[in-house]
Amino acid sequence: MEHLKIVGGRPLVGSVGVSGAKNAAVAIIPAALLSRGVCVIDNLPDIEDAVSLVDALEKMGARCERTGSGALMIDASGLSEYRANFDSVRRIRASYYLIGALLGRFRQAEVALPGGCNFGSRPIDQHIKGFEALGATVGIEHGMVIARADRLRGAHIYLDMASVGATINIMMAAVLAEGRTVIENAAKEPHIVDTANFLNILGADVKGAGTDTIRVSGVERLGGGEYTIIPDQIEAGTYMIAAAITGGDITVGNVIPKHMESVTAKLRETGAFVHEGDDTLIVRGARPIHAASVKTMYYPGFPTDLQPQMVALLTLGQGASYVTETVFENRYQYVNEMKRLGCDITVDGRMAVVNGVPRLTGAHVTATDLRAGAALVVAALAAEGETFISNVKYIDRGYENMVGKLRALGADISRAATADE
Ligand code: EPZ
């Protein structure tokens, strides 16, 4: 086990580059299984979730190698295995994308039920609804999702909620189906557009990604292709909020400002200065930090994956802030750990009331999931004294080289093995 040690109180200053988007990478890597050619994927983030998925693909017989430039080459042309029941699969939530990709390629899939962050039940009923509409029978046996179809035929699917995972998974199962598929009430996140663009590079016919109606015309086969993953909007937002809470002055590079608009607007409400460049954002923290109300929404609303980090900022706001989490039913489990730093937060169902306090003080805290870990880092950077954050493995799932990037911005942060209690 490892922990982070952070000595807070230092404004972040300098430049930070954003890595490839985790939630695009964990969809595009499985999507390569649909290809009978060679895929070369660039700007992959060096994070545990991507490593786990590459491990799963290799165990299924795909050839995965790094090119000289660091891109990932995936050759699944010779693949015949449609089962994925490895530790690397059970560990992460995004393993559910293997179901859609394998079902699309082989008309059958046997994949371990997904693991991942533990806030709320996180069912996959909408994914299954889509697969069944396409003609598959889907069951769960011995912790495995078993999907089979004699034929996959296009269907008109209306999602009960704009599920990111279901939108992408159904899109992957539909690209090689016979005929047209329409996905209504689709999610519109940037990583959905990224996955659709990748599939189209391989020869798929996906239209409307980024809108609430996606149209897929099935094709016979997908070839190879090269693709570069978009920058990670959640990583970028995490560093923007870290600059705001520490009263820093940073330039976030290799970012798509359009993807950050809801975060930029909310940070400005709290008093921070944000300047949008072509592919950069300059963020300067302000004092006092103003209270603000936040409601998480599907894209282009304020991202649920930045809710914990935003709450960390608001704990130092002047007055009361009201946060409503509309996407997940229970995404405040980090609050108890945050309170160890001196925050004043009251949670009631999907609402959190954050009463600003004059200061935070360092403490020993535990990350309960990926973004909770990121929020504790953000708070620790502003807390007086030393903070020790355990369960760093959660942070490694979604942030490439967070310690290195924060140290380059002047943070006093280090990583060490945790002596066994
Ligand atoms: C994706 O999760 C992301 N994960 C999450 O990021 C992100 O928080 C979420 O989208 C929302 O943006 C990946 O992309 C790997 P959903 P996903 O399906 O697909 C309910 C991170 O930190 N739902 O949009 O699981 C579900 O319970 C992670 O990077 C069903 O009820 O999210 C939730 O309440 C955390 N049935 C809501 O919909 C279903 O079949 C949104 O879930 C699917 C979802």
Coordinates of C-alpha atoms and ligand atoms in Angstrom, one line a residue:
M1 CA 0.0 0.0 0.0
E2 CA 1.2 3.5 -0.6
H3 CA 0.2 6.9 0.7
L4 CA 0.7 10.5 -0.4
K5 CA 2.1 13.1 2.0
I6 CA 1.1 16.7 1.2
V7 CA 2.3 19.8 3.1
G8 CA -0.4 22.4 2.2
G9 CA -0.4 26.2 1.9
R10 CA 1.7 26.6 -1.2
P11 CA 0.0 28.3 -4.2
L12 CA 0.4 26.2 -7.4
V13 CA 2.3 28.1 -10.0
G14 CA 3.5 27.1 -13.5
S15 CA 2.2 24.9 -16.4
V16 CA 0.6 21.5 -16.4
G17 CA -0.1 19.3 -19.5
V18 CA -3.3 17.3 -19.6
S19 CA -3.0 13.6 -20.5
G20 CA -5.3 11.6 -22.7
A21 CA -8.9 11.2 -21.4
K22 CA -9.3 8.1 -19.1
N23 CA -13.0 7.6 -20.0
A24 CA -12.2 7.8 -23.7
A25 CA -9.2 5.4 -23.4
V26 CA -11.2 2.8 -21.5
A27 CA -13.8 2.7 -24.3
I28 CA -11.4 2.9 -27.3
I29 CA -9.1 0.1 -26.1
P30 CA -12.0 -2.4 -26.0
A31 CA -13.4 -0.9 -29.3
A32 CA -10.2 -2.1 -31.0
L33 CA -11.5 -5.7 -30.6
L34 CA -14.1 -4.9 -33.3
S35 CA -11.3 -4.3 -35.8
R36 CA -9.8 -7.0 -38.1
G37 CA -6.9 -4.7 -38.8
V38 CA -4.2 -3.0 -36.7
C39 CA -5.2 -0.1 -34.6
V40 CA -2.7 2.5 -33.3
I41 CA -3.9 4.6 -30.5
D42 CA -2.0 7.7 -29.4
N43 CA -2.2 10.0 -26.4
L44 CA -3.2 7.1 -24.1
P45 CA -2.9 8.1 -20.5
D46 CA -0.5 6.0 -18.4
I47 CA -3.1 5.0 -15.8
E48 CA -4.1 1.7 -14.1
D49 CA -7.5 1.4 -15.8
A50 CA -5.8 1.4 -19.3
V51 CA -3.2 -1.0 -18.1
S52 CA -5.9 -3.4 -16.9
L53 CA -7.8 -3.3 -20.1
V54 CA -4.6 -3.9 -22.2
D55 CA -3.9 -6.9 -19.9
A56 CA -7.3 -8.3 -20.6
L57 CA -7.0 -7.9 -24.3
E58 CA -3.6 -9.6 -24.3
K59 CA -5.0 -12.5 -22.2
M60 CA -7.7 -12.9 -24.9
G61 CA -5.0 -13.2 -27.6
A62 CA -4.8 -9.7 -29.0
R63 CA -1.3 -8.4 -29.8
C64 CA -0.6 -5.2 -27.9
E65 CA 2.7 -3.3 -28.2
R66 CA 4.0 0.2 -27.8
T67 CA 5.3 1.9 -30.9
G68 CA 8.5 3.9 -30.9
S69 CA 6.5 7.1 -30.4
G70 CA 4.7 5.6 -27.3
A71 CA 1.4 4.9 -29.1
L72 CA -0.3 1.6 -28.4
M73 CA -0.6 -0.8 -31.3
I74 CA -3.5 -3.3 -30.9
D75 CA -3.9 -6.2 -33.4
A76 CA -7.0 -8.2 -32.6
S77 CA -7.3 -9.5 -36.1
G78 CA -6.6 -13.1 -35.1
L79 CA -8.8 -13.0 -32.0
S80 CA -11.2 -15.9 -31.4
E81 CA -11.7 -15.6 -27.7
Y82 CA -14.9 -14.0 -26.5
R83 CA -14.5 -14.7 -22.8
A84 CA -12.9 -12.1 -20.4
N85 CA -12.8 -13.3 -16.8
F86 CA -9.6 -12.0 -15.3
D87 CA -8.7 -10.0 -12.3
S88 CA -7.8 -7.2 -14.6
V89 CA -11.5 -7.2 -15.7
R90 CA -13.1 -7.6 -12.3
R91 CA -11.1 -4.7 -11.0
I92 CA -12.5 -1.9 -13.2
R93 CA -16.0 -0.6 -14.0
A94 CA -15.1 0.1 -17.7
S95 CA -14.7 -3.7 -18.3
Y96 CA -18.4 -3.6 -19.3
Y97 CA -17.3 -2.2 -22.7
L98 CA -15.8 -5.6 -23.4
I99 CA -19.3 -7.0 -23.6
G100 CA -20.4 -4.6 -26.4
A101 CA -17.2 -5.0 -28.3
L102 CA -17.1 -8.9 -28.1
L103 CA -20.8 -9.1 -28.8
G104 CA -20.4 -6.9 -31.9
R105 CA -17.4 -8.9 -33.1
F106 CA -18.3 -12.5 -32.3
R107 CA -22.1 -12.3 -31.6
Q108 CA -21.2 -13.6 -28.1
A109 CA -19.5 -12.4 -25.0
E110 CA -18.7 -13.7 -21.5
V111 CA -17.4 -11.0 -19.3
A112 CA -17.0 -10.7 -15.5
L113 CA -19.4 -8.3 -14.0
P114 CA -17.7 -4.9 -13.6
G115 CA -16.0 -3.7 -10.5
G116 CA -15.0 0.0 -10.0
C117 CA -15.9 2.8 -7.8
N118 CA -18.3 2.0 -5.0
F119 CA -20.8 4.9 -5.0
G120 CA -24.3 3.7 -5.6
S121 CA -25.4 0.4 -7.2
R122 CA -24.2 1.3 -10.7
P123 CA -26.3 -1.2 -12.6
I124 CA -26.0 -2.0 -16.3
D125 CA -29.6 -2.6 -17.1
Q126 CA -29.6 0.0 -19.8
H127 CA -26.6 -1.7 -21.5
I128 CA -28.5 -5.0 -21.4
K129 CA -31.7 -3.4 -22.7
G130 CA -29.7 -2.2 -25.8
F131 CA -28.1 -5.5 -26.4
E132 CA -31.4 -7.3 -26.2
A133 CA -33.0 -4.8 -28.6
L134 CA -30.3 -5.7 -31.1
G135 CA -31.3 -9.4 -30.8
A136 CA -29.0 -10.7 -28.0
T137 CA -30.0 -12.8 -25.1
V138 CA -28.2 -11.6 -21.9
G139 CA -27.9 -13.4 -18.6
I140 CA -25.8 -13.3 -15.5
E141 CA -24.3 -16.6 -14.3
H142 CA -21.6 -17.1 -11.7
G143 CA -20.7 -13.4 -11.7
M144 CA -20.3 -13.3 -15.5
V145 CA -22.4 -11.4 -18.0
I146 CA -23.3 -13.9 -20.8
A147 CA -24.5 -12.3 -24.1
R148 CA -25.3 -14.3 -27.2
A149 CA -27.0 -13.5 -30.6
D150 CA -27.6 -15.5 -33.7
R151 CA -27.8 -12.2 -35.6
L152 CA -27.5 -8.6 -34.5
R153 CA -30.1 -6.4 -36.2
G154 CA -30.4 -2.7 -36.0
A155 CA -33.0 -1.4 -33.5
H156 CA -34.5 1.8 -32.2
I157 CA -33.4 2.1 -28.6
Y158 CA -34.6 4.7 -26.1
L159 CA -32.4 5.0 -23.0
D160 CA -34.3 5.5 -19.7
M161 CA -31.4 7.9 -18.7
A162 CA -28.6 9.4 -20.6
S163 CA -26.1 6.7 -19.5
V164 CA -22.6 7.3 -20.8
G165 CA -21.6 3.6 -20.5
A166 CA -24.8 2.3 -22.1
T167 CA -24.5 4.8 -25.0
I168 CA -21.0 3.7 -25.9
N169 CA -21.6 0.0 -25.3
I170 CA -24.7 -0.1 -27.5
M171 CA -22.9 1.9 -30.2
M172 CA -20.1 -0.7 -30.1
A173 CA -22.5 -3.6 -30.4
A174 CA -24.3 -1.9 -33.3
V175 CA -21.5 -1.0 -35.7
L176 CA -21.3 -4.5 -37.2
A177 CA -25.1 -5.3 -36.8
E178 CA -27.3 -5.6 -39.9
G179 CA -29.2 -2.4 -40.6
R180 CA -29.7 0.9 -38.7
T181 CA -29.7 1.5 -35.0
V182 CA -31.0 4.7 -33.4
I183 CA -30.0 5.4 -29.8
E184 CA -32.4 8.1 -28.3
N185 CA -31.7 10.0 -25.1
A186 CA -28.0 9.2 -25.7
A187 CA -25.4 10.8 -23.5
K188 CA -23.3 13.5 -25.1
E189 CA -20.0 13.5 -23.2
P190 CA -16.8 14.3 -25.2
H191 CA -15.5 10.7 -24.8
I192 CA -18.6 9.4 -26.6
V193 CA -17.7 11.6 -29.5
D194 CA -14.1 10.4 -29.3
T195 CA -15.2 6.7 -29.4
A196 CA -17.5 7.3 -32.3
N197 CA -14.7 9.1 -34.2
F198 CA -12.4 6.2 -33.5
L199 CA -15.0 3.7 -34.8
N200 CA -15.6 5.8 -37.9
I201 CA -11.8 5.8 -38.6
L202 CA -12.0 2.0 -38.6
G203 CA -14.8 2.1 -41.2
A204 CA -17.9 2.3 -39.0
D205 CA -20.9 4.6 -39.9
V206 CA -21.8 6.4 -36.7
K207 CA -23.6 9.8 -36.9
G208 CA -24.9 12.1 -34.3
A209 CA -22.4 11.4 -31.4
G210 CA -22.5 14.4 -29.1
T211 CA -26.2 14.8 -29.6
D212 CA -29.0 13.0 -27.8
T213 CA -29.7 10.9 -31.0
I214 CA -27.0 8.6 -32.4
R215 CA -27.6 6.8 -35.7
V216 CA -25.5 3.7 -36.5
S217 CA -25.6 2.0 -39.9
G218 CA -24.1 -1.5 -39.6
V219 CA -21.2 -2.4 -41.9
E220 CA -19.7 -5.7 -42.8
R221 CA -16.3 -5.3 -41.1
L222 CA -14.0 -2.8 -39.5
G223 CA -10.4 -2.4 -40.6
G224 CA -7.5 -0.8 -38.8
G225 CA -6.6 2.8 -38.3
E226 CA -4.7 5.4 -36.2
Y227 CA -6.3 7.6 -33.6
T228 CA -5.3 10.2 -31.0
I229 CA -7.4 10.4 -27.8
I230 CA -8.8 13.7 -26.6
P231 CA -7.4 15.4 -23.5
D232 CA -9.0 14.5 -20.2
Q233 CA -11.6 17.1 -19.2
I234 CA -11.8 15.7 -15.6
E235 CA -8.0 15.8 -15.1
A236 CA -7.9 19.3 -16.5
G237 CA -10.8 20.4 -14.2
T238 CA -9.0 18.9 -11.2
Y239 CA -5.9 21.0 -11.7
M240 CA -8.0 24.1 -12.4
I241 CA -9.8 23.7 -9.0
A242 CA -6.4 23.0 -7.3
A243 CA -5.1 26.3 -8.7
A244 CA -8.3 28.1 -7.4
I245 CA -8.1 26.6 -3.9
T246 CA -4.4 27.4 -3.4
G247 CA -4.6 30.9 -4.8
G248 CA -2.3 29.9 -7.5
D249 CA -1.6 30.9 -11.1
I250 CA -1.3 28.1 -13.6
T251 CA -1.6 27.4 -17.3
V252 CA -3.4 24.1 -18.2
G253 CA -2.0 23.0 -21.5
N254 CA -3.2 20.5 -24.2
V255 CA -6.9 21.1 -23.1
I256 CA -10.1 21.7 -25.1
P257 CA -11.6 24.8 -23.5
K258 CA -15.0 24.0 -25.0
H259 CA -15.1 20.8 -22.8
M260 CA -14.4 22.8 -19.7
E261 CA -17.1 25.5 -20.1
S262 CA -19.2 24.5 -17.2
V263 CA -16.2 24.3 -14.9
T264 CA -14.8 27.6 -16.1
A265 CA -18.1 29.3 -15.5
K266 CA -18.4 27.8 -12.0
L267 CA -14.8 28.7 -11.0
R268 CA -15.5 32.3 -12.2
E269 CA -18.6 32.3 -9.9
T270 CA -16.3 31.5 -7.0
G271 CA -14.1 34.5 -7.9
A272 CA -11.3 32.7 -9.8
F273 CA -9.9 34.3 -13.0
V274 CA -10.0 31.9 -16.0
H275 CA -8.7 32.9 -19.4
E276 CA -9.4 30.6 -22.4
G277 CA -6.7 30.1 -25.1
D278 CA -6.9 27.9 -28.1
D279 CA -5.7 24.8 -26.3
T280 CA -4.9 26.3 -22.9
L281 CA -6.6 27.7 -19.8
I282 CA -5.0 30.1 -17.4
V283 CA -6.5 29.9 -13.9
R284 CA -5.7 32.3 -11.1
G285 CA -7.1 31.7 -7.6
A286 CA -8.8 34.5 -5.8
R287 CA -9.3 35.5 -2.1
P288 CA -11.9 35.4 -0.8
I289 CA -13.4 32.3 -2.4
H290 CA -17.0 33.0 -3.0
A291 CA -19.7 30.4 -2.2
A292 CA -21.5 29.0 -5.2
S293 CA -24.2 26.5 -5.8
V294 CA -23.4 23.5 -8.0
K295 CA -25.7 21.0 -9.7
T296 CA -24.1 18.1 -11.5
M297 CA -25.6 17.2 -14.8
Y298 CA -24.8 15.2 -17.9
Y299 CA -22.6 17.0 -20.4
P300 CA -22.5 19.9 -21.1
G301 CA -23.6 20.4 -17.5
F302 CA -21.2 20.4 -14.5
P303 CA -19.5 17.0 -14.5
T304 CA -20.3 14.6 -11.6
D305 CA -16.6 13.5 -11.7
L306 CA -15.6 17.0 -10.5
Q307 CA -18.3 17.3 -7.8
P308 CA -15.9 16.1 -5.0
Q309 CA -13.1 18.4 -6.1
M310 CA -15.5 21.4 -6.3
V311 CA -16.8 20.6 -2.8
A312 CA -13.2 20.8 -1.6
L313 CA -12.9 24.3 -3.0
L314 CA -16.2 25.4 -1.5
T315 CA -15.2 24.3 2.0
L316 CA -13.1 27.4 2.0
G317 CA -15.8 29.6 0.5
Q318 CA -17.4 32.6 2.2
G319 CA -20.8 31.5 3.3
A320 CA -22.9 28.4 2.4
S321 CA -22.7 26.6 -0.9
Y322 CA -25.4 24.1 -2.0
V323 CA -24.3 21.1 -4.1
T324 CA -26.8 18.7 -5.8
E325 CA -25.6 15.4 -7.2
T326 CA -28.1 14.4 -9.9
V327 CA -26.2 11.6 -11.6
F328 CA -25.3 9.2 -8.9
E329 CA -27.4 8.3 -5.9
N330 CA -24.6 8.2 -3.3
R331 CA -21.5 10.2 -4.3
Y332 CA -20.7 11.9 -1.0
Q333 CA -18.9 9.0 0.7
Y334 CA -15.7 11.1 0.7
V335 CA -17.3 13.7 3.0
N336 CA -16.5 11.9 6.2
E337 CA -12.9 11.8 5.2
M338 CA -13.0 15.5 4.1
K339 CA -14.3 16.4 7.5
R340 CA -11.1 15.2 9.1
L341 CA -9.5 18.3 7.5
G342 CA -11.9 20.6 9.3
C343 CA -14.6 21.0 6.6
D344 CA -18.2 21.8 7.6
I345 CA -20.4 19.8 5.2
T346 CA -23.9 18.4 5.8
V347 CA -25.2 15.7 3.4
D348 CA -28.9 15.0 2.9
G349 CA -29.5 12.5 0.1
R350 CA -28.4 14.1 -3.1
M351 CA -27.8 17.5 -1.6
A352 CA -24.7 18.7 0.3
V353 CA -24.6 22.0 2.2
V354 CA -21.0 23.3 2.4
N355 CA -20.5 26.0 5.1
G356 CA -17.2 27.7 4.4
V357 CA -14.6 27.6 7.1
P358 CA -11.6 30.0 7.5
R359 CA -9.0 27.2 7.2
L360 CA -8.4 23.5 6.7
T361 CA -5.8 21.6 8.7
G362 CA -3.8 18.6 7.6
A363 CA -4.8 15.1 8.8
H364 CA -4.6 11.3 8.0
V365 CA -7.4 10.6 5.4
T366 CA -8.3 7.7 3.2
A367 CA -9.4 7.8 -0.5
T368 CA -12.7 6.0 -0.9
D369 CA -12.7 6.1 -4.7
L370 CA -10.9 7.8 -7.6
R371 CA -12.4 11.3 -7.6
A372 CA -12.7 11.3 -3.8
G373 CA -9.0 10.7 -3.7
A374 CA -8.5 13.7 -6.1
A375 CA -10.7 15.9 -3.9
L376 CA -8.7 15.0 -0.8
V377 CA -5.5 16.0 -2.7
V378 CA -7.1 19.3 -3.7
A379 CA -8.2 20.0 -0.1
A380 CA -4.8 18.9 1.3
L381 CA -3.0 21.4 -1.0
A382 CA -4.8 24.2 0.8
A383 CA -4.7 22.7 4.3
E384 CA -2.3 24.0 6.9
G385 CA 0.3 21.4 7.8
E386 CA 0.7 17.7 6.7
T387 CA -1.9 15.5 5.2
F388 CA -1.4 11.8 4.6
I389 CA -3.8 10.2 2.0
S390 CA -3.9 6.4 1.9
N391 CA -5.4 4.2 -0.9
V392 CA -3.4 6.0 -3.5
K393 CA -4.2 3.1 -5.9
Y394 CA -7.6 4.7 -6.5
I395 CA -5.9 7.9 -7.7
D396 CA -3.6 5.9 -10.0
R397 CA -6.6 4.5 -11.8
G398 CA -7.4 7.9 -13.3
Y399 CA -4.5 10.3 -13.0
E400 CA -1.3 10.0 -14.9
N401 CA 1.7 11.1 -12.7
M402 CA -0.3 13.3 -10.4
V403 CA 2.6 13.6 -7.9
G404 CA 5.0 14.7 -10.7
K405 CA 2.6 17.2 -12.2
L406 CA 1.8 18.7 -8.8
R407 CA 5.5 18.9 -7.8
A408 CA 6.2 20.7 -11.1
L409 CA 3.6 23.3 -10.0
G410 CA 5.4 23.8 -6.7
A411 CA 3.3 21.5 -4.4
D412 CA 5.0 19.9 -1.5
I413 CA 3.8 16.3 -2.2
S414 CA 5.5 13.0 -2.0
R415 CA 4.6 9.3 -2.2
A416 CA 5.8 6.6 0.1
A417 CA 5.0 3.0 1.0
T418 CA 2.7 2.8 4.0
A419 CA 4.2 0.9 6.9
D420 CA 1.8 -2.0 7.7
E421 CA -0.3 -1.0 10.7
Ligands
EPZ1 C1 -19.2 6.9 -16.7 O1 -19.7 5.9 -15.8 C2 -17.8 7.2 -16.2 N1 -17.0 6.0 -16.2 C3 -18.0 7.8 -14.8 O2 -16.6 8.3 -14.4 C4 -18.9 9.0 -14.9 O3 -19.1 9.5 -13.5 C5 -20.2 8.7 -15.5 O4 -20.0 8.0 -16.8 C6 -21.1 9.9 -15.7 O5 -20.5 10.8 -16.5 C7 -16.5 5.6 -17.4 O6 -16.7 6.2 -18.4 C8 -15.6 4.4 -17.3 P1 -23.6 6.3 -16.4 P2 -21.0 5.1 -16.1 O7 -24.0 5.0 -17.1 O8 -21.1 4.7 -17.6 C9 -27.3 4.9 -13.8 C10 -14.7 8.4 -13.1 O9 -14.4 8.8 -12.0 N2 -27.3 3.8 -14.7 O10 -23.7 7.6 -17.2 O11 -21.2 4.0 -15.2 C11 -26.1 4.9 -12.9 O12 -26.3 4.1 -11.8 C12 -16.0 7.6 -13.4 O13 -14.0 8.6 -14.2 C13 -28.4 2.8 -14.6 O14 -29.2 3.0 -13.8 O15 -22.1 6.2 -15.8 C14 -25.9 6.4 -12.6 O16 -26.8 6.7 -11.6 C15 -16.8 7.5 -12.1 N3 -28.4 1.8 -15.5 C16 -26.4 7.1 -13.9 O17 -27.2 6.1 -14.6 C17 -27.4 1.6 -16.4 O18 -27.5 0.6 -17.2 C18 -25.2 7.5 -14.8 O19 -24.5 6.4 -15.1 C19 -26.4 2.5 -16.5 C20 -26.4 3.6 -15.7

